[in-house]
mmCIF file of C-alpha atoms in Angstrom:
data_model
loop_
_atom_site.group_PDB
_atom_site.id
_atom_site.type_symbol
_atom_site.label_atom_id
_atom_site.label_comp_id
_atom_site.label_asym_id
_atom_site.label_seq_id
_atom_site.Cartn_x
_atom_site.Cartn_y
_atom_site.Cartn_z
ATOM 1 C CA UNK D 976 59.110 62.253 48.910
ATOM 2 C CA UNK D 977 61.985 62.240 46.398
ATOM 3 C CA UNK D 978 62.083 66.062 46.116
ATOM 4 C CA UNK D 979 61.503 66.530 49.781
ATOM 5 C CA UNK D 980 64.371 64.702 49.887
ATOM 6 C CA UNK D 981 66.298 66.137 47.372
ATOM 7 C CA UNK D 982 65.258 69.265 48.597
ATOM 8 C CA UNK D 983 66.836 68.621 52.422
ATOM 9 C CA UNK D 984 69.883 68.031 50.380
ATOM 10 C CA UNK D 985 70.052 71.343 48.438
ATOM 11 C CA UNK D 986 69.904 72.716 51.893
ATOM 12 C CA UNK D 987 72.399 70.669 53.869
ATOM 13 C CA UNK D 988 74.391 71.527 51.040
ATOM 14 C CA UNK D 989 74.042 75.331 51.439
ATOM 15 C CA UNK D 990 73.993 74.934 55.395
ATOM 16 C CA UNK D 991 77.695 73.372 54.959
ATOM 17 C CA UNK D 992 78.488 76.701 52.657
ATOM 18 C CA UNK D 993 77.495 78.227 56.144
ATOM 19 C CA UNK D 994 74.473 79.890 53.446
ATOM 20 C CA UNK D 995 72.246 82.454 55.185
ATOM 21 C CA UNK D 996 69.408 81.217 53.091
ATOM 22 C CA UNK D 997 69.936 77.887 53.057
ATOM 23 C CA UNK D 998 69.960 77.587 57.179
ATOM 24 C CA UNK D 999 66.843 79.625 57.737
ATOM 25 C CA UNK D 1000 64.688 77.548 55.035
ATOM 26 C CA UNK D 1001 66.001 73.936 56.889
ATOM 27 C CA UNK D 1002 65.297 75.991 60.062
ATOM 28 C CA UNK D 1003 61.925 76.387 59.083
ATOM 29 C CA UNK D 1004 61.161 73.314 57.564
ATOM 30 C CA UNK D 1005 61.915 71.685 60.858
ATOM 31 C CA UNK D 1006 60.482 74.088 63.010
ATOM 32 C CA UNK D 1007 57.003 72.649 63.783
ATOM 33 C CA UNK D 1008 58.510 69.536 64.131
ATOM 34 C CA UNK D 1009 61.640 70.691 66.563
ATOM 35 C CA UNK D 1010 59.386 72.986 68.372
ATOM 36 C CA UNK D 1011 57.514 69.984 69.632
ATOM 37 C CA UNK D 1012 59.745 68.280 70.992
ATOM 38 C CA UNK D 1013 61.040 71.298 72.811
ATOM 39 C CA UNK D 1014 57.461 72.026 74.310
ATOM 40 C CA UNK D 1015 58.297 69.000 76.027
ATOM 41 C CA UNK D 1016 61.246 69.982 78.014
ATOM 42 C CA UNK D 1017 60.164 73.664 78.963
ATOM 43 C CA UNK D 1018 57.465 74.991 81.275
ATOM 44 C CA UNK D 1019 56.366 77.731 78.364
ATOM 45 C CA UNK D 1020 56.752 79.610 75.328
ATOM 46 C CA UNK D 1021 59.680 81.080 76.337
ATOM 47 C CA UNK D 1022 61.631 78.194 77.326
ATOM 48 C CA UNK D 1023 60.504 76.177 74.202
ATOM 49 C CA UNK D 1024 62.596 79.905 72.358
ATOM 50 C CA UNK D 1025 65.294 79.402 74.299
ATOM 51 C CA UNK D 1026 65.460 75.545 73.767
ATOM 52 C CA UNK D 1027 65.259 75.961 70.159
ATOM 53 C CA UNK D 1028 67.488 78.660 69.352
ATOM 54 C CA UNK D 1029 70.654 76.854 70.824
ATOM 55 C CA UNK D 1030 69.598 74.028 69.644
ATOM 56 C CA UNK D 1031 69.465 74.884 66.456
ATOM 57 C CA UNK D 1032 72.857 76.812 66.806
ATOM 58 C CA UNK D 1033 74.440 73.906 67.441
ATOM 59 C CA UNK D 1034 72.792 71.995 64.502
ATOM 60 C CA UNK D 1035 74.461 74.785 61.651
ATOM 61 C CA UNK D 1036 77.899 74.324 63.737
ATOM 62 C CA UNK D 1037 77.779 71.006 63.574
ATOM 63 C CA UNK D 1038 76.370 70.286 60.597
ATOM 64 C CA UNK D 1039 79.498 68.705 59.413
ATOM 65 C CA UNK D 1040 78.991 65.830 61.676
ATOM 66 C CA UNK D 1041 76.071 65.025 60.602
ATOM 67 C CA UNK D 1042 76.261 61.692 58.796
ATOM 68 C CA UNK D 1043 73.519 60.348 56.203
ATOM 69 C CA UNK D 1044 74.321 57.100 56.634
ATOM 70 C CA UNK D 1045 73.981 56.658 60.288
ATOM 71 C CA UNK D 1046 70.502 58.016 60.561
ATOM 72 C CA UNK D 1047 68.273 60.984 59.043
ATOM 73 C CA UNK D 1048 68.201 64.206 59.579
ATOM 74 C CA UNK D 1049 64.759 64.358 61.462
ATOM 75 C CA UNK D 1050 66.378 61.787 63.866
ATOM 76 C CA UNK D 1051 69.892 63.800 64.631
ATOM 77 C CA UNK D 1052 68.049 67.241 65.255
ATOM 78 C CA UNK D 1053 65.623 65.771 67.246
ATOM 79 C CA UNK D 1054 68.590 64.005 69.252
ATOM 80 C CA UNK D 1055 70.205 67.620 69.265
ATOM 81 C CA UNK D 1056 66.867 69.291 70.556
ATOM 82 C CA UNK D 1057 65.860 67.144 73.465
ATOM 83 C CA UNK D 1058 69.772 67.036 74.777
ATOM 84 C CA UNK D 1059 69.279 70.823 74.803
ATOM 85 C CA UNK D 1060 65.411 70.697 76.653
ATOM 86 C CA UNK D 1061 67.194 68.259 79.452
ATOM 87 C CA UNK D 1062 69.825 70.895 79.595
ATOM 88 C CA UNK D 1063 67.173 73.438 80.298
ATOM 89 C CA UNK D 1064 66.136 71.195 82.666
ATOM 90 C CA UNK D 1065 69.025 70.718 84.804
ATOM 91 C CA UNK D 1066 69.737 74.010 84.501
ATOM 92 C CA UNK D 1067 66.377 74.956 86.356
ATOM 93 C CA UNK D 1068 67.522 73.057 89.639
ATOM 94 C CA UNK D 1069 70.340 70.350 90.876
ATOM 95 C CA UNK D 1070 69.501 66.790 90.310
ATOM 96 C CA UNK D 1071 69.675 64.810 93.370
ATOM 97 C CA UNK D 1072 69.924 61.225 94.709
ATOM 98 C CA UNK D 1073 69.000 61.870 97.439
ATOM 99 C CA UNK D 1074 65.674 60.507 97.302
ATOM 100 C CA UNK D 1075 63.946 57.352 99.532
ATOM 101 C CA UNK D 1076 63.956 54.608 96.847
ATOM 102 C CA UNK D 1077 63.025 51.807 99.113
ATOM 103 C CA UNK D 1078 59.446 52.945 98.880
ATOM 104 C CA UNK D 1079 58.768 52.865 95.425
ATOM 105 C CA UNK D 1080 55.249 52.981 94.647
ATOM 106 C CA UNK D 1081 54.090 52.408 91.136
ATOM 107 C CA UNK D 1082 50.632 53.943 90.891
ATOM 108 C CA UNK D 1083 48.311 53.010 87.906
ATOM 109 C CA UNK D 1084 47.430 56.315 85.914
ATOM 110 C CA UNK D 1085 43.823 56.235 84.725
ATOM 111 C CA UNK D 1086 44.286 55.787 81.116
ATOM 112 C CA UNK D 1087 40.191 56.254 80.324
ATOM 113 C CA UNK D 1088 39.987 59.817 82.162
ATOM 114 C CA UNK D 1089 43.807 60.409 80.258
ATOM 115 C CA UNK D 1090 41.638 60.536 77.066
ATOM 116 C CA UNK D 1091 39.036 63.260 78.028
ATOM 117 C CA UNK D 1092 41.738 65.643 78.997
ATOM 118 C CA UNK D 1093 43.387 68.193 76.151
ATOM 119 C CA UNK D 1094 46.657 68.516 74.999
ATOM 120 C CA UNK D 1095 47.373 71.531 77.290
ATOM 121 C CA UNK D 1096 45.745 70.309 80.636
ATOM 122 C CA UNK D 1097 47.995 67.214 80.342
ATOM 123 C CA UNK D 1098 51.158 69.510 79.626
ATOM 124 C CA UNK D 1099 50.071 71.901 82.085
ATOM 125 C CA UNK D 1100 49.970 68.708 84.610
ATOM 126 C CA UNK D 1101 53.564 67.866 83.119
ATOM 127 C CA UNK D 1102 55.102 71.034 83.167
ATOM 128 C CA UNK D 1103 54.300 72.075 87.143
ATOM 129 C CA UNK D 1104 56.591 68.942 87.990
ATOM 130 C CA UNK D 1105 59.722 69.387 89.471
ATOM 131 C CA UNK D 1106 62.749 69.620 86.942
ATOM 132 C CA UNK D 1107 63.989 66.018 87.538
ATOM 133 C CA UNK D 1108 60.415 64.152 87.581
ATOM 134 C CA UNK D 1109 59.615 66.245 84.803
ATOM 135 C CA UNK D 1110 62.718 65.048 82.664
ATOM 136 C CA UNK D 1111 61.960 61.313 84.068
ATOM 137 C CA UNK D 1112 58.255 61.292 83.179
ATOM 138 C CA UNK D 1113 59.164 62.753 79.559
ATOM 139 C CA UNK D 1114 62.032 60.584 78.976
ATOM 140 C CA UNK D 1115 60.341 57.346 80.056
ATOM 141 C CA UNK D 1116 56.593 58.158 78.602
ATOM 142 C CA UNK D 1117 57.358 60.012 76.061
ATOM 143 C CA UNK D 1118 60.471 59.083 74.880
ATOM 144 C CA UNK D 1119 60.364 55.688 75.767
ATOM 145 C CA UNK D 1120 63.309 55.296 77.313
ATOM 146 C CA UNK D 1121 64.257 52.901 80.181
ATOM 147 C CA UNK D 1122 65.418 53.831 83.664
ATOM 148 C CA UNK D 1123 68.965 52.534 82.624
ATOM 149 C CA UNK D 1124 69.362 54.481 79.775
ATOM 150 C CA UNK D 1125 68.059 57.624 81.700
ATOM 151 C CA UNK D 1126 70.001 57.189 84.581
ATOM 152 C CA UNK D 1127 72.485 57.386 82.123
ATOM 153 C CA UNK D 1128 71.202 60.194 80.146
ATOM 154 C CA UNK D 1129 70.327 62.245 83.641
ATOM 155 C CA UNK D 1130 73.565 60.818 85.921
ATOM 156 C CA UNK D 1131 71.021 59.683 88.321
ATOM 157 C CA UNK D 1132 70.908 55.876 89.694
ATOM 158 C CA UNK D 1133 67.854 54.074 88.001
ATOM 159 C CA UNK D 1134 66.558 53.707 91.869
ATOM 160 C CA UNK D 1135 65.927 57.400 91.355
ATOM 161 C CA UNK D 1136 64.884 57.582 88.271
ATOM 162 C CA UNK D 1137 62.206 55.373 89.037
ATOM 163 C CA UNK D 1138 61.299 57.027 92.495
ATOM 164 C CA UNK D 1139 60.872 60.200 90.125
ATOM 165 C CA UNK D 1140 58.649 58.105 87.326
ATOM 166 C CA UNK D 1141 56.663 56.955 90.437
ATOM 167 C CA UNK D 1142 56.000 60.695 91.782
ATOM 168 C CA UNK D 1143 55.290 61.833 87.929
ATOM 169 C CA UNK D 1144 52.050 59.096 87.907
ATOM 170 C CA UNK D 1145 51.368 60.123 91.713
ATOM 171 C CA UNK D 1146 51.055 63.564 90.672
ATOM 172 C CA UNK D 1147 49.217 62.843 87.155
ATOM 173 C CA UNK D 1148 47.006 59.997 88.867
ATOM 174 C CA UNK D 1149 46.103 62.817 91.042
ATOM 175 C CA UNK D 1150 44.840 65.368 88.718
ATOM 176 C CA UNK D 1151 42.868 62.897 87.115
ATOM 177 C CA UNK D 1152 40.718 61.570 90.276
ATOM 178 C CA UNK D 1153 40.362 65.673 91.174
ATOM 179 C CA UNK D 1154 39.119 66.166 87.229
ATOM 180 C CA UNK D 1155 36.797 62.948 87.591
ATOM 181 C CA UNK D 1156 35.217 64.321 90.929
ATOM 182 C CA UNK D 1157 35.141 67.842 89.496
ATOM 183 C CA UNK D 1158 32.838 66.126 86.422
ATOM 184 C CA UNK D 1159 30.738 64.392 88.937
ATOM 185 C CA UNK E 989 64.015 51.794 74.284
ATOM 186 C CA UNK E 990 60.578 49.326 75.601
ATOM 187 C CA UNK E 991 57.625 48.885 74.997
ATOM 188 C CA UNK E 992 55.507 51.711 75.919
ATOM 189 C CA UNK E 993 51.926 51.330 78.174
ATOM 190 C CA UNK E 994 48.530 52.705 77.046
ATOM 191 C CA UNK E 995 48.337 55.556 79.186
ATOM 192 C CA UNK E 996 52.186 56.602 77.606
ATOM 193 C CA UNK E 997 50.588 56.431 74.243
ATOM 194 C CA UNK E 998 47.995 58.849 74.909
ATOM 195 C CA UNK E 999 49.921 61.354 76.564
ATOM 196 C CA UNK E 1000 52.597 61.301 73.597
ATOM 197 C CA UNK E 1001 49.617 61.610 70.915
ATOM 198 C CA UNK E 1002 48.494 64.491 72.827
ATOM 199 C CA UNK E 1003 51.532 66.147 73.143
ATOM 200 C CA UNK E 1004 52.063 66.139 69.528
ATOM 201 C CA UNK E 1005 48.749 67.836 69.015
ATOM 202 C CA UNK E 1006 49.895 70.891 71.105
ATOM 203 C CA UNK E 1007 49.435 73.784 69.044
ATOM 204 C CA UNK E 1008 52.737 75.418 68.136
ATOM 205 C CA UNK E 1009 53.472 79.226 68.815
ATOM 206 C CA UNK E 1010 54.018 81.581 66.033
ATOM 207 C CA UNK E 1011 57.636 82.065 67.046
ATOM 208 C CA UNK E 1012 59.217 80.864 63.871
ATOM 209 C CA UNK E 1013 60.283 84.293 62.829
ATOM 210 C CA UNK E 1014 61.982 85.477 66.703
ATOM 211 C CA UNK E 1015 63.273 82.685 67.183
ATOM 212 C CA UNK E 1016 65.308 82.862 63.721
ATOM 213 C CA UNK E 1017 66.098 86.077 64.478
ATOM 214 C CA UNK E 1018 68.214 84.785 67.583
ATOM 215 C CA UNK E 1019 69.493 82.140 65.992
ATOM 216 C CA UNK E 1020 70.933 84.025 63.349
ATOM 217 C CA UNK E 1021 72.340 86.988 65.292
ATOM 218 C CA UNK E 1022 74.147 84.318 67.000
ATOM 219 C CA UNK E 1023 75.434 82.929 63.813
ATOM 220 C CA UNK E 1024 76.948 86.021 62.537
ATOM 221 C CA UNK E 1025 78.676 85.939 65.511
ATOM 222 C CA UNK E 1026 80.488 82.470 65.836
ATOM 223 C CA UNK E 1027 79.878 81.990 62.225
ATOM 224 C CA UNK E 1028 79.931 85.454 59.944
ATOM 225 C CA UNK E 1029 79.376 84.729 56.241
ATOM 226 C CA UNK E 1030 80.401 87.357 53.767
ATOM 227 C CA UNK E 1031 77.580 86.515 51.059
ATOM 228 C CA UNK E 1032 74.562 87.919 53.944
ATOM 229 C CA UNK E 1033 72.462 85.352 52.107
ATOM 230 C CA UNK E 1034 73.402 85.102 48.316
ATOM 231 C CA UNK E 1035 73.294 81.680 46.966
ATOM 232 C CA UNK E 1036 77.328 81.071 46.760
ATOM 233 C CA UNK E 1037 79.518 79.784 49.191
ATOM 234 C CA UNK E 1038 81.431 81.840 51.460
ATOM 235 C CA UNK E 1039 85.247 82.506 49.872
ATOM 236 C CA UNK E 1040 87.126 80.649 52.488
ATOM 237 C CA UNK E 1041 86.247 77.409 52.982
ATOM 238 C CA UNK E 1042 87.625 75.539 56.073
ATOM 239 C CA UNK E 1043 88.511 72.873 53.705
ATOM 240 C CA UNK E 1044 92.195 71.598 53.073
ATOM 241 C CA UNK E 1045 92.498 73.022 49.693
ATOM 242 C CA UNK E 1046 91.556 76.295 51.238
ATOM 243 C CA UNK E 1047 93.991 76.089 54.182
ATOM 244 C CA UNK E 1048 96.786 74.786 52.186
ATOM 245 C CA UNK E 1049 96.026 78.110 49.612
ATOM 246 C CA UNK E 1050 95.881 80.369 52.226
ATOM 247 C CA UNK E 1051 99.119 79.433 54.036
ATOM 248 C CA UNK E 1052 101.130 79.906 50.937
ATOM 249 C CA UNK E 1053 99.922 83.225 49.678
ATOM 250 C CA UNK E 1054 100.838 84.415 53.578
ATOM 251 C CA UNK E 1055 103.882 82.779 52.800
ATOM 252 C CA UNK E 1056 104.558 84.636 49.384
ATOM 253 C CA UNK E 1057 103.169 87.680 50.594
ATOM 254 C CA UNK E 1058 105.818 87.618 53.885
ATOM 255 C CA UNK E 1059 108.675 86.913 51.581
ATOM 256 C CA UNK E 1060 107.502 89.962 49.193
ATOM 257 C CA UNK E 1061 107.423 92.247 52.183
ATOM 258 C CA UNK E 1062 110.199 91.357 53.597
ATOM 259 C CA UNK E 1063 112.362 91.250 50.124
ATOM 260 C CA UNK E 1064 111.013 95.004 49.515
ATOM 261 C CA UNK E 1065 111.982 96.172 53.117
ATOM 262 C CA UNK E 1066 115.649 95.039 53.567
ATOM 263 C CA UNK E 1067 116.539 96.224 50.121
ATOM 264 C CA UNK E 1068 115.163 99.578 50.867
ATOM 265 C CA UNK E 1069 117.238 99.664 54.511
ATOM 266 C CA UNK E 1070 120.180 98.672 51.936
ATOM 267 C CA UNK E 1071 119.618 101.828 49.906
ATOM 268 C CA UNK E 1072 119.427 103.432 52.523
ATOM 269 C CA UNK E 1073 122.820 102.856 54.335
ATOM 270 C CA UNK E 1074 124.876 105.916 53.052
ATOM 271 C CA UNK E 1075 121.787 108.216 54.180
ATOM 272 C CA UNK E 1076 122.077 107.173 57.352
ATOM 273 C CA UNK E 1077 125.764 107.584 57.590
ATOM 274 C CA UNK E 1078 125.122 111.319 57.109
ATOM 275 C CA UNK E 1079 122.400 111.313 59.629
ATOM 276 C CA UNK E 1080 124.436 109.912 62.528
ATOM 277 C CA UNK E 1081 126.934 112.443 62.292
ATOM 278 C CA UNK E 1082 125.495 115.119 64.704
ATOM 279 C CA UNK E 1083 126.610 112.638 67.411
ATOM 280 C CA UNK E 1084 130.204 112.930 66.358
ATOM 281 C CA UNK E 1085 129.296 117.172 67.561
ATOM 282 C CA UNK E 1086 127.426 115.461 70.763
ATOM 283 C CA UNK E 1087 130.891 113.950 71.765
ATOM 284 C CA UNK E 1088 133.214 116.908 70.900
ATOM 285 C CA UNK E 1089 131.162 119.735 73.352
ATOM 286 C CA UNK E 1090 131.317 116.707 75.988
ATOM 287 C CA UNK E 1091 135.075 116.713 75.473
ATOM 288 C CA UNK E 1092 136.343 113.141 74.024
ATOM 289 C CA UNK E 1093 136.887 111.440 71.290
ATOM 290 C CA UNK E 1094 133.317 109.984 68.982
ATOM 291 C CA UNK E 1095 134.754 106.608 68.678
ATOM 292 C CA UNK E 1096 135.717 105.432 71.634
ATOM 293 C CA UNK E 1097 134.323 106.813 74.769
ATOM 294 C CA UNK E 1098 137.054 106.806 77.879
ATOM 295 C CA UNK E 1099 136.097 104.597 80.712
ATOM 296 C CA UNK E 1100 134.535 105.843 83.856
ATOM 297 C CA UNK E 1101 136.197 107.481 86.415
ATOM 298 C CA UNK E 1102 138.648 108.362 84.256
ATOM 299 C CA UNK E 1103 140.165 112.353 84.426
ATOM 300 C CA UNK E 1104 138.871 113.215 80.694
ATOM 301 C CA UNK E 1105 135.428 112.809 82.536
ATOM 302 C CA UNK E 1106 135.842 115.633 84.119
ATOM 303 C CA UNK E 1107 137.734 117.734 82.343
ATOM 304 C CA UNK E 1108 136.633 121.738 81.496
ATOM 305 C CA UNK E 1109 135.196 122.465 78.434
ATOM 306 C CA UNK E 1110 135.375 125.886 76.750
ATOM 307 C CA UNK E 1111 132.737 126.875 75.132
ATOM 308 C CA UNK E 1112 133.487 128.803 71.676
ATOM 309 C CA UNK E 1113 130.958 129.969 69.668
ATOM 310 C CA UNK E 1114 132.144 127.842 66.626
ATOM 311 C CA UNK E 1115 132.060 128.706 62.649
ATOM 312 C CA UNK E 1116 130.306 126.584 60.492
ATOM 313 C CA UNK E 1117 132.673 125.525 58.512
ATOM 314 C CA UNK E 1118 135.863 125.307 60.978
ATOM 315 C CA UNK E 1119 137.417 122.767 62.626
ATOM 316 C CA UNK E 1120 137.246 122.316 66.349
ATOM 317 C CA UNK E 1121 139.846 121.981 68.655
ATOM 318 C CA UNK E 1122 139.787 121.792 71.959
ATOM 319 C CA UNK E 1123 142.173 124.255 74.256
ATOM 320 C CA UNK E 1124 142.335 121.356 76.704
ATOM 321 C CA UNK E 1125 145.574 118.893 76.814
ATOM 322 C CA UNK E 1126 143.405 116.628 78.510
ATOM 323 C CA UNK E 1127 141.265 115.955 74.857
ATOM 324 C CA UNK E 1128 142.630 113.064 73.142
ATOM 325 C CA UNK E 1129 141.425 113.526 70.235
ATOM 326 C CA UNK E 1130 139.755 116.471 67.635
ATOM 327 C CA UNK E 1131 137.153 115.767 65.767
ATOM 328 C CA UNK E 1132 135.602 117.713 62.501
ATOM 329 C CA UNK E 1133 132.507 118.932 62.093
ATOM 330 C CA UNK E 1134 131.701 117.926 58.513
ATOM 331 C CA UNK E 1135 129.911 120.938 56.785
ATOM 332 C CA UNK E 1136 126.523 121.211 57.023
ATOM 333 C CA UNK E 1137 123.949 118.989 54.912
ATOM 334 C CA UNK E 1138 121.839 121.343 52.759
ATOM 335 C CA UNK E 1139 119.010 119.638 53.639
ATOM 336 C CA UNK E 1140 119.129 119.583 57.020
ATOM 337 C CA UNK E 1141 118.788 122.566 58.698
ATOM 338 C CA UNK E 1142 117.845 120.402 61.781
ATOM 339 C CA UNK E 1143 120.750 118.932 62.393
ATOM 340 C CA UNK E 1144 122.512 122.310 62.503
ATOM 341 C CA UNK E 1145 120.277 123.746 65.057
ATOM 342 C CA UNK E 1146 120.937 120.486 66.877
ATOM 343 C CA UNK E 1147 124.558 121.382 66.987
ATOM 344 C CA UNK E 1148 124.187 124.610 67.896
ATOM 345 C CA UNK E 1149 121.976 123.718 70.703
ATOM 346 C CA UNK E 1150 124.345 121.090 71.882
ATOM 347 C CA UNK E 1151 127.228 123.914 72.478
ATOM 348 C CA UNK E 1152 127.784 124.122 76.328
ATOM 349 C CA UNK E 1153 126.831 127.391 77.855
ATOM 350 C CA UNK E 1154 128.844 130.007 78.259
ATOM 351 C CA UNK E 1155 128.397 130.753 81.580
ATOM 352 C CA UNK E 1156 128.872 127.737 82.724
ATOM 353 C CA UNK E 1157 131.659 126.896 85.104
ATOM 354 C CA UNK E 1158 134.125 124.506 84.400
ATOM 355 C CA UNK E 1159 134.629 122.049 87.378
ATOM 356 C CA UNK E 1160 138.034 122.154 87.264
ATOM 357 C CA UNK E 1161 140.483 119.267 89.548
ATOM 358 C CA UNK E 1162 139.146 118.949 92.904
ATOM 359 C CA UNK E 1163 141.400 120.182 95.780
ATOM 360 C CA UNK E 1164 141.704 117.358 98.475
ATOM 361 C CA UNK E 1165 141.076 117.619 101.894
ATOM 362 C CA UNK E 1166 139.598 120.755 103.932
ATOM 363 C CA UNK E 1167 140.478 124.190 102.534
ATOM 364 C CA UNK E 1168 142.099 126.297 105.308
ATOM 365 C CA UNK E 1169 143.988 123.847 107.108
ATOM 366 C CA UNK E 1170 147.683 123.153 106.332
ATOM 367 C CA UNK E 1171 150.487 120.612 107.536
ATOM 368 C CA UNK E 1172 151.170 122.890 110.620
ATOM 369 C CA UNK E 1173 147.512 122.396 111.516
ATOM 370 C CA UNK E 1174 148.086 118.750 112.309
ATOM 371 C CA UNK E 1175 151.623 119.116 114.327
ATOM 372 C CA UNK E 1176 151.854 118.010 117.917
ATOM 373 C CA UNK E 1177 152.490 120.561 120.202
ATOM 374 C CA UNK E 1178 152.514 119.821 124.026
ATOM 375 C CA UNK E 1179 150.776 122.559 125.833
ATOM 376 C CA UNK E 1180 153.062 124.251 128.328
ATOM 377 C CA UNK E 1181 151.982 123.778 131.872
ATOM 378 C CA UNK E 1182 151.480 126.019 134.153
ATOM 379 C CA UNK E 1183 154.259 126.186 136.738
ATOM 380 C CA UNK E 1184 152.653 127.706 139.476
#
């Protein structure tokens, strides 16, 4: 853990010498980890490329402001990744308000049938949301945020945020009941 | 941040199990096409720093060798317009030839409207070495051709080609009025009437 360590410090090192080298290997290092959380935020491949390549952009230009003290590394590039999937995201289509929040439902999602699907049939499920309950459902599950600080996040009222949460386990409770039928 | 439900805890375990695509490599391609854009490094890789560091020191270093090397420039180029003053002197003088075939003196120029304007020039064809005269009373002033430079043969054609024409016709004073028509012309003469 120490050289690991020492080793991410070699690198920031060389990253603020703006060092060819030195940025690809901390590029790579992080890559599985940053290309997760990009997944997240895009509807494929393609988007998950995009997504990371500004992201990490951004991280060599302003690597300078990263601060040791304040938090690690893994934490600030992850911050720097999913600002740049929500991006994505609300570049895809306008976020509205304009949504009915007086009839806010709050289905249960299915947590047992959750477990029998695969990684990709729940991100496929995720992905074919619209751009705002997408960045909701992510944000909230996922993330763990609450609707306050994602209203924040998103510039949405929490109302709307939480209509959005709502349709996100509509849609997901769903695709469960049509998989459990399906198996039966 | 909360507290997160079951069914949020399986679908972020499962998301983190997504298999990654092998992208690494495009990916950093675009990424670092990009940087040598916004940021180009001189070292394309090597293991040292890149010369010019946005750092104070470097700033501070930079401004004063700009500095140094302004003031070296500039000390360099006004003493060679220095040592070049009497040159110049020489070179000017083809206008002094410019004012004489235009017929007034090279230092000060007569106002407008004024009769030296317009007065004729005769055209000689004009030794080198000779001084030039004007037949007019009109000139003010005479100037002298100063003998021709050796080294500029230009300047001599330039002086030659600056002679007026010889066929060209002097303007000469303007008569006033109509031409044909005198004094009587105007007179008042009441017709005689017929005294039938």
């Amino acid at each position: 853990m120490i050289t690991v360590e020492h080793d991410i410090d070699l690198l920031l090192e060389g990253c603020l010498a703006n060092n060819r080298r030195a940025q690809e290997e901390l590029y790579r290092q992080f890559y599985g980890f940053a290309m997760t959380i990009a997944l997240r935020y895009s509807r494929d491949e393609h988007d998950a490329a995009d997504i990371m390549s500004h992201a990490f952009v951004k991280v060599f230009k302003s690597i300078r402001s990263y601060d040791s003290k304040k938090g690690s590394l893994h934490a600030w590039i992850k911050k720097i990744v999913m600002n740049e999937g929500l991006d994505h995201i609300k570049g895809r289509k306008r976020f509205s308000d304009n949504v009915d929040v007086e009839t806010i439902a709050e289905p249960e999602v299915n947590n047992a049938a959750l477990e029998l699907m695969g990684s990709e049939e729940i991100m496929n499920i995720i992905k074919r949301l619209p751009p705002a309950t997408h960045a909701v459902f992510i944000l909230y599950a996922v993330e763990g945020y609450n609707h306050r600080e994602i209203s924040e996040r998103l510039g949405i009222s929490e109302g709307t945020s939480k209509w959005h949460l709502s349709e996100a386990r509509k849609t997901l409770q769903q695709k469960l009941e049509h998989l459990k039928n399906r198996e039966s | 941040m909360r507290n997160k439900q079951t069914y949020e805890n399986t679908i972020t375990s499962k998301l983190e199990a997504l298999p990654l695509p092998d992208m690494a490599d495009a990916i950093w391609s675009r990424i670092e096409i990009q940087l040598d854009t916004d940021m180009p490094t001189d070292d394309s890789g090597g293991s040292t720093p890149s010369p010019v560091s946005p750092t104070g020191i470097g700033l501070i270093g930079g401004s004063a060798l700009f500095i140094l090397a302004a003031g070296i420039i500039s000390f360099f180029y006004f003493s060679r317009t220095d040592g070049n003053a009497e040159t110049n002197s020489i070179e000017l003088r083809p206008a002094q030839v410019d004012s004489v075939t235009l017929g007034y003196g090279s230092e000060n120029p007569p106002p407008r409207n004024t009769p030296n304007l317009i007065v004729p020039i005769t055209p000689k064809e004009l030794p080198k070495d000779s001084t030039i005269t004007n037949d007019s009373s009109n000139i003010i002033s005479t100037v002298t051709i100063p003998p021709p430079v050796d080294s500029s043969q230009q300047l001599k054609d330039a002086s030659i080609t600056l002679t007026p024409k010889k066929d060209t016709v002097p303007p000469g004073r303007r008569s006033r009025g109509v031409k044909g028509i005198t004094d009587d012309d105007y007179k008042i003469v009441p017709s005689k009437k017929d005294s039938t």
